[in-house]
Coordinates of C-alpha atoms and ligand atoms in Angstrom, one line a residue:
X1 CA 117.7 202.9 162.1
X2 CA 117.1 201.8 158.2
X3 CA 120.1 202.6 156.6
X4 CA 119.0 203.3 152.8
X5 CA 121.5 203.8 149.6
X6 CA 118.7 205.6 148.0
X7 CA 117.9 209.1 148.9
X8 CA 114.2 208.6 150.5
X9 CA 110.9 210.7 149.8
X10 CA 108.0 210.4 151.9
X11 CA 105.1 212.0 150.2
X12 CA 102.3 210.9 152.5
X13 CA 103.1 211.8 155.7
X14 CA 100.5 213.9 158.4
X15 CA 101.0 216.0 161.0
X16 CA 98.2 218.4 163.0
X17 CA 99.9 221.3 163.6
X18 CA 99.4 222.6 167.3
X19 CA 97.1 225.2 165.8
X20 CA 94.7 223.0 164.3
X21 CA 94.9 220.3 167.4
X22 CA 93.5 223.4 169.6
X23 CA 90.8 223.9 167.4
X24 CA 89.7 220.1 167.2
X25 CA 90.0 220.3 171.2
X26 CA 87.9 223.3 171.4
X27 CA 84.9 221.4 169.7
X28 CA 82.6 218.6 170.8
X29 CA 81.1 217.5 167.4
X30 CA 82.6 215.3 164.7
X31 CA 85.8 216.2 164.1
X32 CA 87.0 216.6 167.7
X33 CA 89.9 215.6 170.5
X34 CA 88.0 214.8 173.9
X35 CA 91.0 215.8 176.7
X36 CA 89.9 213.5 179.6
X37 CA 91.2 214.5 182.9
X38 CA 93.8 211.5 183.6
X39 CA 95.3 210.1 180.4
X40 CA 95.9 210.3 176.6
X41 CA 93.3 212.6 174.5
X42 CA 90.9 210.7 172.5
X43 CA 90.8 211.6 168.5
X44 CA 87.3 211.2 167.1
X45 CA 87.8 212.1 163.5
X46 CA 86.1 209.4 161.5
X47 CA 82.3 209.2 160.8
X48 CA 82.6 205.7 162.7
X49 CA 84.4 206.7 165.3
X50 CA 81.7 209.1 167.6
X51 CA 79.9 206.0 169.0
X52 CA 77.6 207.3 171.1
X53 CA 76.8 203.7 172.9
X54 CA 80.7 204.5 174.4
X55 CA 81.7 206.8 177.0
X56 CA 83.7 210.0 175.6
X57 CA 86.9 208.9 176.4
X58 CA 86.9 205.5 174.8
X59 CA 86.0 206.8 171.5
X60 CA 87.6 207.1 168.6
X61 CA 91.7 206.5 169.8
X62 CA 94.2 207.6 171.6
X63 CA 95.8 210.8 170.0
X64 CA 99.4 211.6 171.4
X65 CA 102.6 214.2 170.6
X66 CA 103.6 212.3 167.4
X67 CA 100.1 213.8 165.7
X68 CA 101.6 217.3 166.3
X69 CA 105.6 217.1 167.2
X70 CA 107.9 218.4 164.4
X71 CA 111.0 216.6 167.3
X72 CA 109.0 213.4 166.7
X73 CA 108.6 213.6 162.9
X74 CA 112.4 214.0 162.5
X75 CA 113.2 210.7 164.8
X76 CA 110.5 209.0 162.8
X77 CA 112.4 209.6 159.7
X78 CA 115.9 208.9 161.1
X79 CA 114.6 205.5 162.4
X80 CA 113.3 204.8 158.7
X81 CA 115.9 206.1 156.9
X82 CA 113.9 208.8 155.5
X83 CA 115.9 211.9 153.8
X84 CA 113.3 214.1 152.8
X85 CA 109.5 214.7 154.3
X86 CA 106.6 216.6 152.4
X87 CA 104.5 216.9 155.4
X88 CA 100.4 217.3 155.1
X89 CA 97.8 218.4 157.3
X90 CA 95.7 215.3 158.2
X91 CA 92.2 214.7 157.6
X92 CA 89.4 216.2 157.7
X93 CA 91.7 219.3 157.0
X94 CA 89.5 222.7 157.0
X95 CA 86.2 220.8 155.5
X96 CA 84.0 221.3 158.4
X97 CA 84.7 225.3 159.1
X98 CA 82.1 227.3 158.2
X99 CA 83.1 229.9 155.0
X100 CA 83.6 232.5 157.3
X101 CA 86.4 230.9 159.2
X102 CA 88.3 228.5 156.5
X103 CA 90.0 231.6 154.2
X104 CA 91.6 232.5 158.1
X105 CA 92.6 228.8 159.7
X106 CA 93.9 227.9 155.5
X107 CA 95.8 230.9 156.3
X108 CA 97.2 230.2 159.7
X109 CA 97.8 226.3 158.9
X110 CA 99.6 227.2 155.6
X111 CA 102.2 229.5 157.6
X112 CA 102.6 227.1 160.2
X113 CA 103.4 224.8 157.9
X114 CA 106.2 227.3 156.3
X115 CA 107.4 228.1 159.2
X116 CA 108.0 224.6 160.4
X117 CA 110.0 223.6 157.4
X118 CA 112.0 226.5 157.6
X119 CA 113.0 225.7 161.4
X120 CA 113.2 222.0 160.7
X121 CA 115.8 222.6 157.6
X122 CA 117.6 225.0 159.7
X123 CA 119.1 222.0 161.6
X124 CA 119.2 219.6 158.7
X125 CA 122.1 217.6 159.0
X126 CA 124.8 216.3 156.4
X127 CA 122.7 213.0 156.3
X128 CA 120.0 215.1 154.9
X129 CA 116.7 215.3 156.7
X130 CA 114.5 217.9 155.3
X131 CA 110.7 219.5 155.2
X132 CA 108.5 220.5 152.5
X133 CA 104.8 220.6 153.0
X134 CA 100.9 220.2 151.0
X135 CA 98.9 223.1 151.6
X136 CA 95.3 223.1 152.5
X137 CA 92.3 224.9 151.1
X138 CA 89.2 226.5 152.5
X139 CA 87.1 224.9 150.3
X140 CA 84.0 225.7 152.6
X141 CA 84.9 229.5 151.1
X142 CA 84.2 231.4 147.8
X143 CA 85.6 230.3 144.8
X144 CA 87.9 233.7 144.9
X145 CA 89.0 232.8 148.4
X146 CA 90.3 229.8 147.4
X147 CA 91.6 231.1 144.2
X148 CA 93.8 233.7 146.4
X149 CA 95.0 231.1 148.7
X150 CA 96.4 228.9 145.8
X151 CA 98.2 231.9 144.6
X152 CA 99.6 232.7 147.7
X153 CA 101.0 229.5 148.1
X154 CA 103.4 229.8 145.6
X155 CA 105.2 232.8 147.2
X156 CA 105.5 230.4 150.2
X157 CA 108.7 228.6 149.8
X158 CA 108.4 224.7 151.0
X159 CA 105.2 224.7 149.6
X160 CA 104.8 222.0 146.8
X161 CA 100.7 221.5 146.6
X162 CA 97.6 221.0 148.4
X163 CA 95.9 218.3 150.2
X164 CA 92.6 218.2 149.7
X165 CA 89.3 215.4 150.0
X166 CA 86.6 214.3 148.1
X167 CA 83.4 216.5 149.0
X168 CA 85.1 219.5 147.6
X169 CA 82.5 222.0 148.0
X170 CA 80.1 219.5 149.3
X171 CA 79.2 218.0 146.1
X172 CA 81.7 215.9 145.1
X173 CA 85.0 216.6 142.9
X174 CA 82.7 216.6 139.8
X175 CA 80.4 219.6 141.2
X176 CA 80.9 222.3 138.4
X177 CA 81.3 225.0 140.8
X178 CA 84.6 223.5 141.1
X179 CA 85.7 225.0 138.0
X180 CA 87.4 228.2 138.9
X181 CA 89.3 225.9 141.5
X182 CA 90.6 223.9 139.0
X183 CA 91.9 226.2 136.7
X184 CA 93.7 228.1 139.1
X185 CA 95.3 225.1 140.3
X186 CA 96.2 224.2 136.6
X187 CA 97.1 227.7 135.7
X188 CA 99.9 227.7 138.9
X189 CA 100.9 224.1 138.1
X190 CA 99.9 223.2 141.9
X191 CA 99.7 219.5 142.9
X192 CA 96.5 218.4 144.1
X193 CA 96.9 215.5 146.8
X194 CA 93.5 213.8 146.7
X195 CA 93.1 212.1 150.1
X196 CA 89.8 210.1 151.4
X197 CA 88.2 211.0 154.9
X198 CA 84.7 209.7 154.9
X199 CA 84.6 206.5 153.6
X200 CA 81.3 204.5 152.2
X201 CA 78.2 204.7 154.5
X202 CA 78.5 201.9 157.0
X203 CA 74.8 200.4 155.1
X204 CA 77.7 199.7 152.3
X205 CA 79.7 196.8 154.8
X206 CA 76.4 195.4 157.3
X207 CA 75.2 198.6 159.3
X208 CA 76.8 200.0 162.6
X209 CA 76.9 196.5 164.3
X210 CA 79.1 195.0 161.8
X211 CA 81.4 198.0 161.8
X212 CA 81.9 198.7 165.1
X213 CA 83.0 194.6 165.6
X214 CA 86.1 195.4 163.7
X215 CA 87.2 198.6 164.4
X216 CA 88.6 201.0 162.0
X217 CA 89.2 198.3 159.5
X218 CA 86.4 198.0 157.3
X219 CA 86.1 202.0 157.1
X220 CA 89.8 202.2 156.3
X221 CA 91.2 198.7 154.8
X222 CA 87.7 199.3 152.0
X223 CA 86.0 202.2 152.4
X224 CA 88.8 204.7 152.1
X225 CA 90.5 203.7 148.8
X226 CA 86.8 203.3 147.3
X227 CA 86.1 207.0 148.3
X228 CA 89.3 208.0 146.6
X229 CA 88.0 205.2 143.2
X230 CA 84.8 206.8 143.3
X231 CA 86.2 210.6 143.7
X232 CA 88.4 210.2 140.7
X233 CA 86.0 208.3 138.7
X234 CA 83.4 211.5 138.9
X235 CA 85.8 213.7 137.8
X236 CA 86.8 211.9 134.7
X237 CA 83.0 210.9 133.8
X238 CA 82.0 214.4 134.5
X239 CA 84.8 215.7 131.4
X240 CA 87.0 217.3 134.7
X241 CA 90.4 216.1 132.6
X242 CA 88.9 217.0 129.3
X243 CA 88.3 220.4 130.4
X244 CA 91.7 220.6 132.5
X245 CA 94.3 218.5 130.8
X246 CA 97.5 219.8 132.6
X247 CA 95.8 219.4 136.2
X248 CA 98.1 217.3 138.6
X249 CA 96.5 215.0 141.1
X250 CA 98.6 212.5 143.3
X251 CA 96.2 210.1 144.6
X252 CA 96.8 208.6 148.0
X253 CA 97.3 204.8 148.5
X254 CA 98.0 203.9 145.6
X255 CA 95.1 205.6 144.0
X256 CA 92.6 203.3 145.7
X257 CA 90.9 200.3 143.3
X258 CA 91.8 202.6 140.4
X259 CA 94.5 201.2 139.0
X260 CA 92.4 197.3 139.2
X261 CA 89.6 199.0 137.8
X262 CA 90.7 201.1 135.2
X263 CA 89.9 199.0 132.2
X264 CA 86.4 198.5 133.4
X265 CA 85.7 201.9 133.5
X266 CA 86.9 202.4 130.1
X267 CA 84.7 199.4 128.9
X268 CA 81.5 200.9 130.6
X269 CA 82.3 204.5 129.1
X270 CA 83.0 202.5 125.7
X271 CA 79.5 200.6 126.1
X272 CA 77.4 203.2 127.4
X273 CA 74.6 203.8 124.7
X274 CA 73.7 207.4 126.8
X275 CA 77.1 209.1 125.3
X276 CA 77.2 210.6 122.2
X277 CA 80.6 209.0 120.8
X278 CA 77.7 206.0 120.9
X279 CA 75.1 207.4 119.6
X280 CA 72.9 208.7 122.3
X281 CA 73.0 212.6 123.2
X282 CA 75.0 212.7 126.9
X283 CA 78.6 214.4 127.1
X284 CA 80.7 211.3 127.9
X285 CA 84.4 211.8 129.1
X286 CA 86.5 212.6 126.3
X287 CA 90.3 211.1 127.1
X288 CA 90.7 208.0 128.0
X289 CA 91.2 207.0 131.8
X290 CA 94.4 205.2 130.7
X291 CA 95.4 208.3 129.0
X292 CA 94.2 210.4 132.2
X293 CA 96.7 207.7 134.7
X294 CA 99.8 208.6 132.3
X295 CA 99.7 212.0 131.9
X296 CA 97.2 213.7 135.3
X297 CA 97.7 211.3 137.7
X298 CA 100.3 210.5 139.9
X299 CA 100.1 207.7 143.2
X300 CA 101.6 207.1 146.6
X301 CA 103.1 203.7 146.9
X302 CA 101.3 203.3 150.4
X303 CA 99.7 200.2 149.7
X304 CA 101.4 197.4 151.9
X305 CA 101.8 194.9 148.9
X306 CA 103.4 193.8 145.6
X307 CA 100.6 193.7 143.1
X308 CA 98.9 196.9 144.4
X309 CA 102.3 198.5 143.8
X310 CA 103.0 196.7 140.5
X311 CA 99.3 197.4 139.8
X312 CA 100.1 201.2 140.4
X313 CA 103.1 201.2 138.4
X314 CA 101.2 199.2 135.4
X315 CA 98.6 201.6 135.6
X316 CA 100.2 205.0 135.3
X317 CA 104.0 204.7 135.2
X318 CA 107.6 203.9 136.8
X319 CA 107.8 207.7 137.0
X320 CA 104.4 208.6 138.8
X321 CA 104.8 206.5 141.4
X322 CA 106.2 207.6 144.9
X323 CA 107.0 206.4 148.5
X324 CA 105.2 206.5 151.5
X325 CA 104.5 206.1 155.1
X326 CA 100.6 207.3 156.0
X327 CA 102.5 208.7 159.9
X328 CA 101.6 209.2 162.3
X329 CA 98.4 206.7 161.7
X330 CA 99.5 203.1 161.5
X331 CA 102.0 203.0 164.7
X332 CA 102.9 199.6 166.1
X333 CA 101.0 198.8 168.5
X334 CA 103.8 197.5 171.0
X335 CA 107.1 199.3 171.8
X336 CA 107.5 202.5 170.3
X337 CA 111.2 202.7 169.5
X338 CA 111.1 200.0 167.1
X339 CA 111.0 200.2 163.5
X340 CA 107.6 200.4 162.3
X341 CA 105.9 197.2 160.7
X342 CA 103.5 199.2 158.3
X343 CA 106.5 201.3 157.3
X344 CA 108.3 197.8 156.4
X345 CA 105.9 196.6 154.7
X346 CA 105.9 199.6 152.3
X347 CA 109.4 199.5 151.9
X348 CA 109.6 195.9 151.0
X349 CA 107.1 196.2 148.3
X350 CA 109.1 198.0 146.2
X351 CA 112.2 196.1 145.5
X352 CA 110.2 192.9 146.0
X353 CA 108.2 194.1 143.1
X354 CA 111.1 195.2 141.2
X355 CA 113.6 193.5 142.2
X356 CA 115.9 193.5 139.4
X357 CA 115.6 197.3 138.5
X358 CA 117.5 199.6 140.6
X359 CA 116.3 202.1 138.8
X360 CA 112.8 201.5 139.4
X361 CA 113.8 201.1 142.9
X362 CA 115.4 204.4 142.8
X363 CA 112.7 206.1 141.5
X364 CA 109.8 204.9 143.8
X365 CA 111.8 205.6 147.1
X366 CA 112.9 209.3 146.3
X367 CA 113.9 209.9 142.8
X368 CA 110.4 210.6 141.0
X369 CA 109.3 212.6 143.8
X370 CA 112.1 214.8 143.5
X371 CA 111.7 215.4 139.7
X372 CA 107.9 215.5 140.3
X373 CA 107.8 218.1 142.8
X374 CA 111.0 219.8 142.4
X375 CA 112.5 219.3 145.9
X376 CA 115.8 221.0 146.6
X377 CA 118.3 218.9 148.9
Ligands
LIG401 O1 93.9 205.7 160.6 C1 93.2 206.6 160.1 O2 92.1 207.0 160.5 C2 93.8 207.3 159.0 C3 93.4 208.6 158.8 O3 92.4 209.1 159.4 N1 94.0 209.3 157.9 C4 95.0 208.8 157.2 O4 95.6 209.5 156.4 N2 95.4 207.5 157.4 C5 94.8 206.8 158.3

């Protein structure tokens, strides 16, 4: 166990909740769980991942208990030294449900989720060891549907925000249909966790071939923090933050390239003869993306290095940055009761970043969350 003298935050931490593991089983198109007769299920979330020159069972990856045990999220955070958890469906949350059947499952996974946290707290310890939870949406529904989930998730007590991706309604996070969305999530102060699920199209990295020689890493080392880039970047070119100023939107892993590639996109906007501030007749974005990182934007610290996190913590602020893990993806892939290397890795970043500021420290491993998202413990 990682005995910490910092209370400890993880923001980014998944879980499939029974429920929603039933319905991926139930289903034979991407996203689904294949249950083979002898041996562990076979998770087949990812666009690369259904590769139909493979037999069922070897594609996509094993999927065991620690996708969908509360029991197993608790020892993962005793053997980290982990305090506090604010647990979120994983990916692709409700985005592939038709709009008939999202305003239910939002429904049923949002309860779960309350229910879980109430029944994990129940047995929190003096060591302190506690649940809160990201909602999800049924985006797939009407605007009003999703309007009435978002206020309904306030009256749920260990909610703190939603998880969502980056089609939104199918569009893309700068599809003006979107609207009504984001003002009720402004007007109820509700934290938006923007997570990536579909990555680039494999043409992006080589084809199929190239992909499928390394795995999941291409799809997930690039093509998952440039989805998350290229998300946010719509939303600010398309005026989203000019027309919304108080939303809230913690990006996951560190906010992708974003914070690398900030300053360029505030160059192109600055040089772009189309917008009117330059004399041509298109609606550019207003605020400044640096102004945007400061003041909308918040980021995970789950980026397995120093100068992403010092990058991070450049590009927004000490305060808007916040630990976490990414479980249950990322396991080791030898013996299971030992400390997690990808966990370690995040948790060295931090005070080999800052080394010499224990308040910084402080901040990124629990403090800012707790201020942030107003976490009782
Ligand atoms: O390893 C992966 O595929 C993933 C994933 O799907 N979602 C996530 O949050 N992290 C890693």
């Amino acid at each position: 166990m990682i005995s910490n003298k910092h209370v400890v935050v993880d923001i980014h931490t998944h879980i499939y909740p029974p429920s929603y593991i039933e319905l991926l089983a139930s289903r034979d198109q991407v996203p689904y769980i294949h249950k083979p007769t002898a041996g562990d299920p076979r998770l087949i979330i990812l666009p690369s991942d259904d590769d139909q020159s493979k037999p069922v069972q070897n594609r996509g990856r094993p999927i065991d208990a620690s996708y969908s045990s509360w029991e197993i999220k608790r020892t993962f955070m005793t053997l980290h030294g982990i305090n506090v958890s604010v647990v979120s469906l994983a990916n692709p949350w409700l985005d592939f449900l038709p709009s008939s059947e999202s305003p239910k499952w939002a429904k049923t996974v949002n309860d779960d989720l309350e229910k879980a946290c109430l029944e994990f707290n129940k047995e929190a310890s003096s060591s302190i060891c506690k649940l809160f939870a990201f909602g999800t949406l049924p985006l797939s529904a009407s605007a009003d549907d999703n309007r009435a989930e978002i206020i309904r998730l306030k009256t749920l007590r260990h909610l703190r925000g939603v998880i969502m991706g980056t089609t939104g309604l199918g569009l893309g996070l700068d599809d003006p249909a979107l609207n009504p969305i984001w003002q009720a999530l402004q007007d109820t102060e509700t934290m938006v966790f923007l997570h990536p699920h579909y990555g680039l199209p494999e043409t992006a990295f080589g084809g199929p071939e190239v992909v499928a020689k390394s795995g999941h890493v291409l799809p997930l080392a690039l093509g998952f923090p440039l989805e998350t880039t290229i998300a946010v970047s719509r939303m600010f070119l398309a005026g989203v933050f000019d027309r919304f100023p108080n939303l809230k939107m913690l990006l996951a892993h560190s906010g992708g390239t974003l914070p690398f590639l900030a300053g360029r996109l505030q160059s192109c906007v600055e040089h772009e003869r189309e917008f009117i501030a330059n004399g041509g007749c298109k609606q550019g974005p207003k605020r400044d993306i640096w102004e945007i990182l400061k003041t909308n934007i918040y980021l995970d610290a789950v980026i397995y290095g120093e100068p992403g996190l010092k990058a991070a913590v450049d590009a927004g602020s000490v305060e808007r940055v916040i630990f976490g893990t990414d479980h249950p993806f990322f396991p080791p892939l030898g013996a299971e009761s030992d400390a997690w290397p990808s966990v370690g890795t995040n948790y060295a970043a931090i005070p080999g970043a800052f080394e010499k500021n224990e308040d910084i420290v402080e901040g990124i491993l629990g403090g800012n969350a707790i201020k942030i998202l107003g976490l009782e413990i």
